[in-house]
Amino acid sequence: MTFTHLDDAGHARMVDVTHKRPTVREATATGSVRCAPQVVEALRSGDVPKGDVLAVARIAGISAAKRTAELLPLAHVIGVHGVTVDLEVADDGVHVTATVRTADRTGVEMEALTAVAVAALAVVDMVKGMDKGTSIADVRLVAKSGGRSGDWRREA
């Protein structure tokens, strides 16, 4: 197995993608924020003291996708051409889905995962005063398309 993020001496390096052609790529990630029933009720009724939790989390996720290369030292700076962050209040908390699109030389899997993680963190920040036990779970890539490795979808 070849580790492309290591040089011949075993030191970390950023992979050179200048030889690759830009192609359309997309990745989708999901995650959940688990909260107490009273938080779920407040989310549904719009009675969270800090305001519109879902709107704040959506903007946080979109912003995070665009800043992924600042957070992950070996991630490439790429053009993030589209981001959607969807949040759904469920009986156990909030389910987060992010899809990121680009037409660039490398994929957007890390951008989608970062969007979900930061949107989930924003939810926690907005409701932590109501439930200190709020937690983030199951942040994972569920699908990607484009690029040399082609399409992939997580099996259920």
Tab-separated table of C-alpha atoms in Angstrom:
chain	number	residue	atom	x	y	z
A	1	MET	CA	0.000	0.000	0.000
A	2	THR	CA	1.335	3.430	-0.928
A	3	PHE	CA	0.698	6.305	1.451
A	4	THR	CA	0.588	9.360	-0.789
A	5	HIS	CA	0.733	11.794	2.130
A	6	LEU	CA	4.220	10.581	3.096
A	7	ASP	CA	7.482	11.299	1.285
A	8	ASP	CA	10.268	8.704	0.867
A	9	ALA	CA	11.572	9.517	4.359
A	10	GLY	CA	8.133	9.038	5.922
A	11	HIS	CA	7.472	12.736	6.477
A	12	ALA	CA	4.010	14.215	5.953
A	13	ARG	CA	3.519	16.117	2.715
A	14	MET	CA	0.653	17.581	0.765
A	15	VAL	CA	-0.073	15.520	-2.340
A	16	ASP	CA	0.695	17.385	-5.572
A	17	VAL	CA	-2.486	17.423	-7.675
A	18	THR	CA	-1.366	19.912	-10.335
A	19	HIS	CA	-1.278	17.169	-12.987
A	20	LYS	CA	-4.924	16.217	-12.409
A	21	ARG	CA	-7.741	17.638	-14.522
A	22	PRO	CA	-10.539	19.436	-12.718
A	23	THR	CA	-13.713	17.344	-12.695
A	24	VAL	CA	-17.111	17.696	-11.070
A	25	ARG	CA	-17.091	16.081	-7.652
A	26	GLU	CA	-19.667	15.784	-4.882
A	27	ALA	CA	-19.701	14.370	-1.373
A	28	THR	CA	-22.442	13.925	1.213
A	29	ALA	CA	-21.942	13.390	4.948
A	30	THR	CA	-24.355	12.953	7.825
A	31	GLY	CA	-24.317	13.153	11.600
A	32	SER	CA	-26.603	13.568	14.583
A	33	VAL	CA	-26.881	15.734	17.648
A	34	ARG	CA	-28.508	13.809	20.463
A	35	CYS	CA	-30.499	15.958	22.911
A	36	ALA	CA	-32.927	15.614	25.780
A	37	PRO	CA	-36.667	15.557	25.017
A	38	GLN	CA	-37.139	19.092	26.384
A	39	VAL	CA	-34.560	20.389	23.891
A	40	VAL	CA	-36.311	18.626	21.020
A	41	GLU	CA	-39.585	20.221	22.111
A	42	ALA	CA	-37.963	23.670	22.302
A	43	LEU	CA	-36.464	23.189	18.842
A	44	ARG	CA	-39.846	22.221	17.422
A	45	SER	CA	-41.651	25.138	19.064
A	46	GLY	CA	-38.937	27.701	18.362
A	47	ASP	CA	-38.459	28.408	22.076
A	48	VAL	CA	-34.687	27.978	22.356
A	49	PRO	CA	-33.410	30.976	24.366
A	50	LYS	CA	-30.429	31.619	22.044
A	51	GLY	CA	-32.615	31.892	18.934
A	52	ASP	CA	-32.951	30.059	15.625
A	53	VAL	CA	-30.708	27.048	16.187
A	54	LEU	CA	-31.170	25.514	12.746
A	55	ALA	CA	-30.410	28.756	10.878
A	56	VAL	CA	-27.233	29.316	12.890
A	57	ALA	CA	-26.121	25.701	12.405
A	58	ARG	CA	-26.795	25.838	8.652
A	59	ILE	CA	-24.643	28.957	8.202
A	60	ALA	CA	-21.928	27.498	10.457
A	61	GLY	CA	-21.801	24.326	8.336
A	62	ILE	CA	-21.620	26.230	5.051
A	63	SER	CA	-18.866	28.481	6.402
A	64	ALA	CA	-16.940	25.479	7.714
A	65	ALA	CA	-17.004	23.681	4.364
A	66	LYS	CA	-15.330	26.710	2.781
A	67	ARG	CA	-12.610	26.795	5.470
A	68	THR	CA	-11.694	23.112	5.638
A	69	ALA	CA	-8.147	23.607	4.324
A	70	GLU	CA	-7.471	26.012	7.207
A	71	LEU	CA	-8.385	23.307	9.727
A	72	LEU	CA	-6.858	20.185	8.176
A	73	PRO	CA	-3.171	20.653	7.423
A	74	LEU	CA	-2.948	18.303	4.431
A	75	ALA	CA	-6.273	19.238	2.817
A	76	HIS	CA	-6.067	21.160	-0.449
A	77	VAL	CA	-7.458	24.627	-0.905
A	78	ILE	CA	-10.194	24.011	-3.464
A	79	GLY	CA	-13.065	25.900	-4.966
A	80	VAL	CA	-16.170	24.995	-3.032
A	81	HIS	CA	-18.859	25.683	-5.619
A	82	GLY	CA	-21.945	24.504	-3.773
A	83	VAL	CA	-22.885	23.581	-0.216
A	84	THR	CA	-26.195	22.533	1.255
A	85	VAL	CA	-26.631	21.827	4.936
A	86	ASP	CA	-29.968	20.335	5.930
A	87	LEU	CA	-31.051	19.917	9.536
A	88	GLU	CA	-34.054	17.900	10.652
A	89	VAL	CA	-35.423	17.854	14.171
A	90	ALA	CA	-36.175	14.257	15.133
A	91	ASP	CA	-37.369	12.618	18.333
A	92	ASP	CA	-33.771	11.983	19.462
A	93	GLY	CA	-32.293	15.343	18.431
A	94	VAL	CA	-31.161	16.913	15.178
A	95	HIS	CA	-30.030	15.022	12.089
A	96	VAL	CA	-27.544	16.900	9.892
A	97	THR	CA	-26.804	16.262	6.202
A	98	ALA	CA	-24.297	18.242	4.146
A	99	THR	CA	-23.569	17.976	0.439
A	100	VAL	CA	-20.605	19.793	-1.084
A	101	ARG	CA	-19.857	20.208	-4.803
A	102	THR	CA	-16.831	21.367	-6.734
A	103	ALA	CA	-15.253	21.293	-10.164
A	104	ASP	CA	-11.664	20.891	-9.041
A	105	ARG	CA	-8.664	18.533	-8.905
A	106	THR	CA	-9.503	16.758	-5.656
A	107	GLY	CA	-12.603	15.646	-3.798
A	108	VAL	CA	-14.798	17.348	-1.235
A	109	GLU	CA	-15.254	14.529	1.259
A	110	MET	CA	-13.443	16.414	4.022
A	111	GLU	CA	-15.464	19.546	3.300
A	112	ALA	CA	-18.737	17.625	3.675
A	113	LEU	CA	-17.574	16.004	6.920
A	114	THR	CA	-16.379	19.359	8.272
A	115	ALA	CA	-19.705	20.981	7.395
A	116	VAL	CA	-21.609	18.318	9.336
A	117	ALA	CA	-19.271	18.420	12.328
A	118	VAL	CA	-19.354	22.210	12.654
A	119	ALA	CA	-23.121	22.432	12.091
A	120	ALA	CA	-23.504	19.860	14.872
A	121	LEU	CA	-21.161	21.857	17.105
A	122	ALA	CA	-23.270	24.956	16.477
A	123	VAL	CA	-26.395	23.066	17.586
A	124	VAL	CA	-24.611	21.974	20.764
A	125	ASP	CA	-23.478	25.540	21.414
A	126	MET	CA	-27.013	26.860	20.995
A	127	VAL	CA	-28.657	24.290	23.333
A	128	LYS	CA	-25.944	23.462	25.871
A	129	GLY	CA	-27.572	25.719	28.442
A	130	MET	CA	-30.701	23.579	28.230
A	131	ASP	CA	-28.968	20.167	28.208
A	132	LYS	CA	-25.343	19.669	29.235
A	133	GLY	CA	-25.615	16.053	28.033
A	134	THR	CA	-26.121	16.965	24.373
A	135	SER	CA	-23.719	14.976	22.217
A	136	ILE	CA	-22.621	14.538	18.609
A	137	ALA	CA	-22.747	11.090	17.033
A	138	ASP	CA	-22.179	9.198	13.803
A	139	VAL	CA	-20.474	11.869	11.678
A	140	ARG	CA	-19.611	9.972	8.515
A	141	LEU	CA	-19.330	10.116	4.778
A	142	VAL	CA	-22.318	8.509	3.068
A	143	ALA	CA	-21.627	9.144	-0.628
A	144	LYS	CA	-19.140	10.639	-3.054
A	145	SER	CA	-19.013	10.967	-6.807
A	146	GLY	CA	-16.489	12.046	-9.397
A	147	GLY	CA	-12.746	11.865	-9.532
A	148	ARG	CA	-10.450	8.977	-10.353
A	149	SER	CA	-11.948	6.631	-7.752
A	150	GLY	CA	-15.455	7.179	-9.117
A	151	ASP	CA	-18.687	6.876	-7.195
A	152	TRP	CA	-19.089	5.397	-3.740
A	153	ARG	CA	-22.098	5.013	-1.464
A	154	ARG	CA	-22.160	3.690	2.102
A	155	GLU	CA	-24.214	0.565	2.427
A	156	ALA	CA	-27.045	0.877	4.955
